[in-house]
Every structure is written in structure tokens, then in C-alpha cells.
A tleap script that builds the chain and sets N, CA, C and O, in Angstrom:
source leaprc.protein.ff14SB
mol = sequence {
  NMET ARG ARG THR GLU LYS ASN LYS GLU ASN
  ASN ILE SER TYR PHE PRO SER SER ILE LYS
  LEU VAL LEU VAL VAL ALA LEU VAL GLY VAL
  LEU VAL TRP ALA LEU ALA SER VAL THR VAL
  SER PHE GLY TRP VAL VAL VAL LEU PHE THR
  PHE TYR LEU LEU PHE ARG LEU ILE TRP ARG
  ILE ILE LYS LEU ILE VAL LYS LEU ILE PHE
  SER ILE LEU LEU LEU LEU LEU LEU ILE SER
  LEU THR ALA LEU PHE ILE CLEU
}
set mol.1.N position { 47.307 -59.083 -64.303 }
set mol.1.CA position { 46.207 -58.657 -65.105 }
set mol.1.C position { 46.327 -57.154 -65.383 }
set mol.1.O position { 46.691 -56.368 -64.508 }
set mol.2.N position { 46.014 -56.786 -66.614 }
set mol.2.CA position { 46.121 -55.376 -66.938 }
set mol.2.C position { 44.984 -54.576 -66.310 }
set mol.2.O position { 43.959 -55.122 -65.902 }
set mol.3.N position { 45.197 -53.289 -66.250 }
set mol.3.CA position { 44.231 -52.405 -65.585 }
set mol.3.C position { 42.889 -52.388 -66.319 }
set mol.3.O position { 41.838 -52.363 -65.679 }
set mol.4.N position { 42.914 -52.400 -67.653 }
set mol.4.CA position { 41.662 -52.340 -68.415 }
set mol.4.C position { 40.838 -53.601 -68.208 }
set mol.4.O position { 39.611 -53.537 -68.119 }
set mol.5.N position { 41.513 -54.758 -68.130 }
set mol.5.CA position { 40.779 -56.001 -67.891 }
set mol.5.C position { 40.154 -55.997 -66.497 }
set mol.5.O position { 39.047 -56.501 -66.312 }
set mol.6.N position { 40.847 -55.441 -65.534 }
set mol.6.CA position { 40.327 -55.365 -64.180 }
set mol.6.C position { 39.110 -54.427 -64.136 }
set mol.6.O position { 38.136 -54.693 -63.432 }
set mol.7.N position { 39.183 -53.329 -64.897 }
set mol.7.CA position { 38.052 -52.409 -64.944 }
set mol.7.C position { 36.841 -53.048 -65.611 }
set mol.7.O position { 35.705 -52.800 -65.205 }
set mol.8.N position { 37.074 -53.860 -66.622 }
set mol.8.CA position { 35.958 -54.538 -67.290 }
set mol.8.C position { 35.263 -55.509 -66.350 }
set mol.8.O position { 34.040 -55.641 -66.380 }
set mol.9.N position { 36.039 -56.188 -65.519 }
set mol.9.CA position { 35.444 -57.137 -64.585 }
set mol.9.C position { 34.629 -56.419 -63.514 }
set mol.9.O position { 33.598 -56.932 -63.078 }
set mol.10.N position { 35.068 -55.263 -63.094 }
set mol.10.CA position { 34.385 -54.526 -62.039 }
set mol.10.C position { 33.313 -53.584 -62.563 }
set mol.10.O position { 32.628 -52.932 -61.776 }
set mol.11.N position { 33.156 -53.503 -63.882 }
set mol.11.CA position { 32.213 -52.558 -64.471 }
set mol.11.C position { 30.794 -53.105 -64.357 }
set mol.11.O position { 30.485 -54.166 -64.899 }
set mol.12.N position { 29.940 -52.379 -63.654 }
set mol.12.CA position { 28.541 -52.789 -63.529 }
set mol.12.C position { 27.626 -51.694 -64.069 }
set mol.12.O position { 26.477 -51.574 -63.642 }
set mol.13.N position { 28.130 -50.902 -64.998 }
set mol.13.CA position { 27.353 -49.783 -65.515 }
set mol.13.C position { 26.190 -50.254 -66.380 }
set mol.13.O position { 25.286 -49.464 -66.654 }
set mol.14.N position { 26.180 -51.509 -66.820 }
set mol.14.CA position { 25.087 -51.994 -67.649 }
set mol.14.C position { 23.872 -52.363 -66.805 }
set mol.14.O position { 22.791 -52.553 -67.363 }
set mol.15.N position { 24.003 -52.471 -65.496 }
set mol.15.CA position { 22.880 -52.854 -64.652 }
set mol.15.C position { 21.729 -51.850 -64.677 }
set mol.15.O position { 20.583 -52.278 -64.817 }
set mol.16.N position { 21.958 -50.544 -64.550 }
set mol.16.CA position { 20.814 -49.627 -64.562 }
set mol.16.C position { 20.020 -49.677 -65.852 }
set mol.16.O position { 18.793 -49.597 -65.817 }
set mol.17.N position { 20.689 -49.808 -66.996 }
set mol.17.CA position { 19.954 -49.859 -68.257 }
set mol.17.C position { 19.175 -51.161 -68.391 }
set mol.17.O position { 18.076 -51.162 -68.945 }
set mol.18.N position { 19.726 -52.279 -67.890 }
set mol.18.CA position { 19.000 -53.534 -67.986 }
set mol.18.C position { 17.804 -53.551 -67.038 }
set mol.18.O position { 16.760 -54.114 -67.367 }
set mol.19.N position { 17.948 -52.941 -65.871 }
set mol.19.CA position { 16.824 -52.855 -64.942 }
set mol.19.C position { 15.725 -51.992 -65.535 }
set mol.19.O position { 14.544 -52.320 -65.421 }
set mol.20.N position { 16.111 -50.881 -66.173 }
set mol.20.CA position { 15.133 -50.008 -66.807 }
set mol.20.C position { 14.398 -50.750 -67.930 }
set mol.20.O position { 13.184 -50.608 -68.075 }
set mol.21.N position { 15.126 -51.533 -68.716 }
set mol.21.CA position { 14.514 -52.291 -69.796 }
set mol.21.C position { 13.514 -53.309 -69.261 }
set mol.21.O position { 12.427 -53.465 -69.817 }
set mol.22.N position { 13.874 -53.999 -68.191 }
set mol.22.CA position { 12.968 -54.984 -67.590 }
set mol.22.C position { 11.714 -54.295 -67.057 }
set mol.22.O position { 10.609 -54.811 -67.228 }
set mol.23.N position { 11.869 -53.140 -66.416 }
set mol.23.CA position { 10.710 -52.416 -65.901 }
set mol.23.C position { 9.797 -51.927 -67.021 }
set mol.23.O position { 8.574 -51.963 -66.880 }
set mol.24.N position { 10.371 -51.475 -68.123 }
set mol.24.CA position { 9.559 -51.014 -69.254 }
set mol.24.C position { 8.798 -52.183 -69.868 }
set mol.24.O position { 7.615 -52.052 -70.183 }
set mol.25.N position { 9.458 -53.314 -70.040 }
set mol.25.CA position { 8.793 -54.491 -70.602 }
set mol.25.C position { 7.677 -54.966 -69.675 }
set mol.25.O position { 6.605 -55.348 -70.144 }
set mol.26.N position { 7.918 -54.946 -68.370 }
set mol.26.CA position { 6.886 -55.348 -67.414 }
set mol.26.C position { 5.705 -54.385 -67.447 }
set mol.26.O position { 4.552 -54.814 -67.391 }
set mol.27.N position { 5.982 -53.102 -67.537 }
set mol.27.CA position { 4.914 -52.108 -67.597 }
set mol.27.C position { 4.085 -52.259 -68.865 }
set mol.27.O position { 2.859 -52.157 -68.821 }
set mol.28.N position { 4.738 -52.498 -69.982 }
set mol.28.CA position { 4.003 -52.713 -71.228 }
set mol.28.C position { 3.150 -53.967 -71.119 }
set mol.28.O position { 2.009 -53.979 -71.582 }
set mol.29.N position { 3.678 -55.011 -70.522 }
set mol.29.CA position { 2.897 -56.234 -70.345 }
set mol.29.C position { 1.677 -56.023 -69.472 }
set mol.29.O position { 0.595 -56.524 -69.780 }
set mol.30.N position { 1.843 -55.283 -68.380 }
set mol.30.CA position { 0.712 -54.994 -67.496 }
set mol.30.C position { -0.325 -54.151 -68.221 }
set mol.30.O position { -1.525 -54.391 -68.084 }
set mol.31.N position { 0.124 -53.167 -68.991 }
set mol.31.CA position { -0.811 -52.325 -69.732 }
set mol.31.C position { -1.569 -53.122 -70.793 }
set mol.31.O position { -2.774 -52.931 -70.960 }
set mol.32.N position { -0.890 -54.001 -71.502 }
set mol.32.CA position { -1.561 -54.835 -72.500 }
set mol.32.C position { -2.576 -55.747 -71.830 }
set mol.32.O position { -3.685 -55.919 -72.335 }
set mol.33.N position { -2.207 -56.331 -70.702 }
set mol.33.CA position { -3.140 -57.192 -69.979 }
set mol.33.C position { -4.360 -56.400 -69.496 }
set mol.33.O position { -5.491 -56.875 -69.602 }
set mol.34.N position { -4.131 -55.191 -68.965 }
set mol.34.CA position { -5.233 -54.368 -68.474 }
set mol.34.C position { -6.148 -53.954 -69.612 }
set mol.34.O position { -7.369 -53.965 -69.461 }
set mol.35.N position { -5.578 -53.591 -70.739 }
set mol.35.CA position { -6.410 -53.200 -71.880 }
set mol.35.C position { -7.200 -54.385 -72.421 }
set mol.35.O position { -8.349 -54.234 -72.837 }
set mol.36.N position { -6.586 -55.555 -72.415 }
set mol.36.CA position { -7.296 -56.735 -72.909 }
set mol.36.C position { -8.414 -57.143 -71.958 }
set mol.36.O position { -9.464 -57.611 -72.398 }
set mol.37.N position { -8.199 -56.969 -70.669 }
set mol.37.CA position { -9.227 -57.377 -69.719 }
set mol.37.C position { -10.381 -56.385 -69.666 }
set mol.37.O position { -11.517 -56.781 -69.406 }
set mol.38.N position { -10.121 -55.129 -69.901 }
set mol.38.CA position { -11.166 -54.116 -69.874 }
set mol.38.C position { -11.856 -54.017 -71.228 }
set mol.38.O position { -12.938 -53.440 -71.327 }
set mol.39.N position { -11.255 -54.564 -72.255 }
set mol.39.CA position { -11.733 -54.512 -73.639 }
set mol.39.C position { -11.936 -53.073 -74.108 }
set mol.39.O position { -13.005 -52.705 -74.595 }
set mol.40.N position { -10.895 -52.276 -73.950 }
set mol.40.CA position { -10.908 -50.907 -74.445 }
set mol.40.C position { -10.674 -50.954 -75.947 }
set mol.40.O position { -9.868 -51.748 -76.432 }
set mol.41.N position { -11.371 -50.110 -76.673 }
set mol.41.CA position { -11.217 -50.109 -78.120 }
set mol.41.C position { -9.859 -49.536 -78.509 }
set mol.41.O position { -9.236 -48.789 -77.755 }
set mol.42.N position { -9.430 -49.900 -79.684 }
set mol.42.CA position { -8.121 -49.469 -80.167 }
set mol.42.C position { -8.081 -47.962 -80.362 }
set mol.42.O position { -7.025 -47.351 -80.196 }
set mol.43.N position { -9.181 -47.362 -80.703 }
set mol.43.CA position { -9.238 -45.913 -80.900 }
set mol.43.C position { -8.906 -45.153 -79.638 }
set mol.43.O position { -8.189 -44.154 -79.682 }
set mol.44.N position { -9.428 -45.625 -78.496 }
set mol.44.CA position { -9.133 -44.959 -77.233 }
set mol.44.C position { -7.660 -45.062 -76.876 }
set mol.44.O position { -7.080 -44.126 -76.324 }
set mol.45.N position { -7.065 -46.184 -77.187 }
set mol.45.CA position { -5.631 -46.353 -76.915 }
set mol.45.C position { -4.828 -45.371 -77.757 }
set mol.45.O position { -3.877 -44.763 -77.266 }
set mol.46.N position { -5.205 -45.213 -79.018 }
set mol.46.CA position { -4.507 -44.275 -79.896 }
set mol.46.C position { -4.690 -42.845 -79.390 }
set mol.46.O position { -3.736 -42.067 -79.385 }
set mol.47.N position { -5.903 -42.490 -78.964 }
set mol.47.CA position { -6.167 -41.151 -78.455 }
set mol.47.C position { -5.361 -40.884 -77.195 }
set mol.47.O position { -4.756 -39.820 -77.067 }
set mol.48.N position { -5.341 -41.833 -76.257 }
set mol.48.CA position { -4.570 -41.650 -75.030 }
set mol.48.C position { -3.080 -41.538 -75.309 }
set mol.48.O position { -2.392 -40.721 -74.697 }
set mol.49.N position { -2.578 -42.354 -76.228 }
set mol.49.CA position { -1.161 -42.292 -76.579 }
set mol.49.C position { -0.829 -40.960 -77.240 }
set mol.49.O position { 0.234 -40.394 -76.986 }
set mol.50.N position { -1.724 -40.453 -78.083 }
set mol.50.CA position { -1.516 -39.163 -78.728 }
set mol.50.C position { -1.493 -38.041 -77.696 }
set mol.50.O position { -0.646 -37.151 -77.768 }
set mol.51.N position { -2.433 -38.078 -76.721 }
set mol.51.CA position { -2.420 -37.075 -75.665 }
set mol.51.C position { -1.145 -37.150 -74.834 }
set mol.51.O position { -0.611 -36.122 -74.418 }
set mol.52.N position { -0.660 -38.357 -74.592 }
set mol.52.CA position { 0.586 -38.522 -73.853 }
set mol.52.C position { 1.750 -37.891 -74.612 }
set mol.52.O position { 2.565 -37.183 -74.020 }
set mol.53.N position { 1.833 -38.143 -75.913 }
set mol.53.CA position { 2.911 -37.569 -76.712 }
set mol.53.C position { 2.804 -36.044 -76.766 }
set mol.53.O position { 3.819 -35.351 -76.692 }
set mol.54.N position { 1.599 -35.524 -76.893 }
set mol.54.CA position { 1.416 -34.075 -76.899 }
set mol.54.C position { 1.798 -33.463 -75.563 }
set mol.54.O position { 2.413 -32.398 -75.523 }
set mol.55.N position { 1.442 -34.124 -74.469 }
set mol.55.CA position { 1.813 -33.640 -73.142 }
set mol.55.C position { 3.320 -33.584 -72.985 }
set mol.55.O position { 3.860 -32.605 -72.470 }
set mol.56.N position { 4.005 -34.641 -73.431 }
set mol.56.CA position { 5.467 -34.654 -73.348 }
set mol.56.C position { 6.079 -33.547 -74.185 }
set mol.56.O position { 7.039 -32.908 -73.756 }
set mol.57.N position { 5.534 -33.306 -75.385 }
set mol.57.CA position { 6.042 -32.258 -76.251 }
set mol.57.C position { 5.845 -30.885 -75.618 }
set mol.57.O position { 6.761 -30.064 -75.617 }
set mol.58.N position { 4.662 -30.636 -75.082 }
set mol.58.CA position { 4.385 -29.354 -74.443 }
set mol.58.C position { 5.279 -29.169 -73.221 }
set mol.58.O position { 5.785 -28.072 -72.985 }
set mol.59.N position { 5.477 -30.224 -72.447 }
set mol.59.CA position { 6.331 -30.144 -71.264 }
set mol.59.C position { 7.769 -29.804 -71.648 }
set mol.59.O position { 8.415 -28.999 -70.977 }
set mol.60.N position { 8.278 -30.412 -72.725 }
set mol.60.CA position { 9.638 -30.118 -73.174 }
set mol.60.C position { 9.750 -28.679 -73.666 }
set mol.60.O position { 10.766 -28.023 -73.433 }
set mol.61.N position { 8.719 -28.183 -74.343 }
set mol.61.CA position { 8.738 -26.799 -74.815 }
set mol.61.C position { 8.742 -25.842 -73.631 }
set mol.61.O position { 9.467 -24.846 -73.644 }
set mol.62.N position { 7.939 -26.132 -72.605 }
set mol.62.CA position { 7.907 -25.285 -71.410 }
set mol.62.C position { 9.271 -25.287 -70.722 }
set mol.62.O position { 9.761 -24.232 -70.319 }
set mol.63.N position { 9.889 -26.465 -70.585 }
set mol.63.CA position { 11.213 -26.538 -69.975 }
set mol.63.C position { 12.234 -25.750 -70.783 }
set mol.63.O position { 13.095 -25.086 -70.207 }
set mol.64.N position { 12.150 -25.813 -72.107 }
set mol.64.CA position { 13.073 -25.078 -72.960 }
set mol.64.C position { 12.892 -23.572 -72.789 }
set mol.64.O position { 13.873 -22.831 -72.728 }
set mol.65.N position { 11.644 -23.120 -72.712 }
set mol.65.CA position { 11.381 -21.692 -72.530 }
set mol.65.C position { 11.903 -21.216 -71.182 }
set mol.65.O position { 12.490 -20.137 -71.096 }
set mol.66.N position { 11.699 -22.006 -70.123 }
set mol.66.CA position { 12.192 -21.623 -68.798 }
set mol.66.C position { 13.716 -21.561 -68.792 }
set mol.66.O position { 14.289 -20.633 -68.222 }
set mol.67.N position { 14.378 -22.526 -69.410 }
set mol.67.CA position { 15.841 -22.495 -69.494 }
set mol.67.C position { 16.323 -21.285 -70.280 }
set mol.67.O position { 17.328 -20.668 -69.925 }
set mol.68.N position { 15.609 -20.946 -71.345 }
set mol.68.CA position { 15.980 -19.792 -72.144 }
set mol.68.C position { 15.836 -18.499 -71.336 }
set mol.68.O position { 16.698 -17.623 -71.402 }
set mol.69.N position { 14.758 -18.388 -70.584 }
set mol.69.CA position { 14.549 -17.194 -69.760 }
set mol.69.C position { 15.642 -17.071 -68.708 }
set mol.69.O position { 16.187 -15.986 -68.507 }
set mol.70.N position { 15.970 -18.169 -68.035 }
set mol.70.CA position { 17.028 -18.113 -67.031 }
set mol.70.C position { 18.386 -17.817 -67.657 }
set mol.70.O position { 19.209 -17.142 -67.038 }
set mol.71.N position { 18.635 -18.299 -68.850 }
set mol.71.CA position { 19.900 -17.997 -69.521 }
set mol.71.C position { 19.994 -16.515 -69.856 }
set mol.71.O position { 21.047 -15.900 -69.683 }
set mol.72.N position { 18.897 -15.943 -70.335 }
set mol.72.CA position { 18.894 -14.511 -70.639 }
set mol.72.C position { 19.087 -13.695 -69.368 }
set mol.72.O position { 19.829 -12.713 -69.364 }
set mol.73.N position { 18.414 -14.105 -68.278 }
set mol.73.CA position { 18.587 -13.388 -67.012 }
set mol.73.C position { 20.027 -13.479 -66.501 }
set mol.73.O position { 20.573 -12.497 -65.999 }
set mol.74.N position { 20.630 -14.642 -66.629 }
set mol.74.CA position { 22.022 -14.798 -66.209 }
set mol.74.C position { 22.947 -13.937 -67.056 }
set mol.74.O position { 23.877 -13.321 -66.535 }
set mol.75.N position { 22.696 -13.892 -68.353 }
set mol.75.CA position { 23.504 -13.059 -69.231 }
set mol.75.C position { 23.363 -11.585 -68.859 }
set mol.75.O position { 24.359 -10.862 -68.825 }
set mol.76.N position { 22.147 -11.133 -68.582 }
set mol.76.CA position { 21.940 -9.750 -68.166 }
set mol.76.C position { 22.630 -9.456 -66.832 }
set mol.76.O position { 23.187 -8.376 -66.636 }
set mol.77.N position { 22.587 -10.425 -65.922 }
set mol.77.CA position { 23.271 -10.250 -64.641 }
set mol.77.C position { 24.778 -10.128 -64.832 }
set mol.77.O position { 25.417 -9.275 -64.216 }
set mol.78.N position { 25.342 -10.969 -65.673 }
set mol.78.CA position { 26.787 -10.895 -65.927 }
set mol.78.C position { 27.170 -9.582 -66.599 }
set mol.78.O position { 28.199 -8.992 -66.268 }
set mol.79.N position { 26.353 -9.125 -67.534 }
set mol.79.CA position { 26.637 -7.862 -68.189 }
set mol.79.C position { 26.570 -6.709 -67.190 }
set mol.79.O position { 27.419 -5.818 -67.202 }
set mol.80.N position { 25.549 -6.733 -66.321 }
set mol.80.CA position { 25.407 -5.646 -65.355 }
set mol.80.C position { 26.543 -5.683 -64.326 }
set mol.80.O position { 27.035 -4.625 -63.933 }
set mol.81.N position { 26.964 -6.847 -63.887 }
set mol.81.CA position { 28.091 -6.934 -62.951 }
set mol.81.C position { 29.383 -6.465 -63.594 }
set mol.81.O position { 30.189 -5.780 -62.964 }
set mol.82.N position { 29.575 -6.837 -64.852 }
set mol.82.CA position { 30.763 -6.386 -65.567 }
set mol.82.C position { 30.751 -4.874 -65.706 }
set mol.82.O position { 31.776 -4.225 -65.497 }
set mol.83.N position { 29.601 -4.303 -66.057 }
set mol.83.CA position { 29.500 -2.873 -66.215 }
set mol.83.C position { 29.694 -2.164 -64.864 }
set mol.83.O position { 30.263 -1.074 -64.811 }
set mol.84.N position { 29.232 -2.771 -63.801 }
set mol.84.CA position { 29.377 -2.181 -62.478 }
set mol.84.C position { 30.848 -2.109 -62.070 }
set mol.84.O position { 31.293 -1.100 -61.522 }
set mol.85.N position { 31.593 -3.163 -62.332 }
set mol.85.CA position { 33.007 -3.178 -61.944 }
set mol.85.C position { 33.876 -2.341 -62.880 }
set mol.85.O position { 34.910 -1.822 -62.460 }
set mol.86.N position { 33.476 -2.204 -64.124 }
set mol.86.CA position { 34.259 -1.411 -65.075 }
set mol.86.C position { 34.063 0.069 -64.783 }
set mol.86.O position { 35.018 0.845 -64.802 }
set mol.87.N position { 32.831 0.451 -64.515 }
set mol.87.CA position { 32.557 1.876 -64.269 }
set mol.87.C position { 32.902 2.165 -62.859 }
set mol.87.O position { 32.758 3.302 -62.409 }
savepdb mol mol.pdb
quit
């Protein structure tokens, strides 16, 4: 048997994505059941989903700003170390 065929047989990299998909589908099912049993109006669901999306957007912006600040600090550190060794 060739090496690539052996690697295909031993490849289980699709398991994490399939487990994640099953968990997401189960979570959506539980949420739909909970909303149907509580009889929450559709407007509240839209508002909560909008707040969730806004929270995720703000969180990503904060992470981007923190990464940018650390990158600038690292660049300044490298410049200062270079200047220290040159002088």
C-alpha cells in the first residue's frame, strides 16, 4: 500500500469538525425548544441576537487594538535594542 493511502486511512482530522457541528446543531435545537416553551416573542430573539453580534464585534476590535499596541511596543523594543548595540 502506498504511503498516501495509509495516511488517508489513519487520518481522523475530520472528527473535531464533525463533533463541533453536532454540538452546534444540538445547541440550536435546545435554544429553539427553550424559546418555544417560554413563548418569547420574535422581537426579543432578534434583539438578543443583535446584542450578541455587537458584543462579538466589540470584542474583536478590542483584541485587535491590544495586538496592535503589543506590536508597536515590540517594534520599539527592537529598535531600542538595535540602537543600544550599535551605539
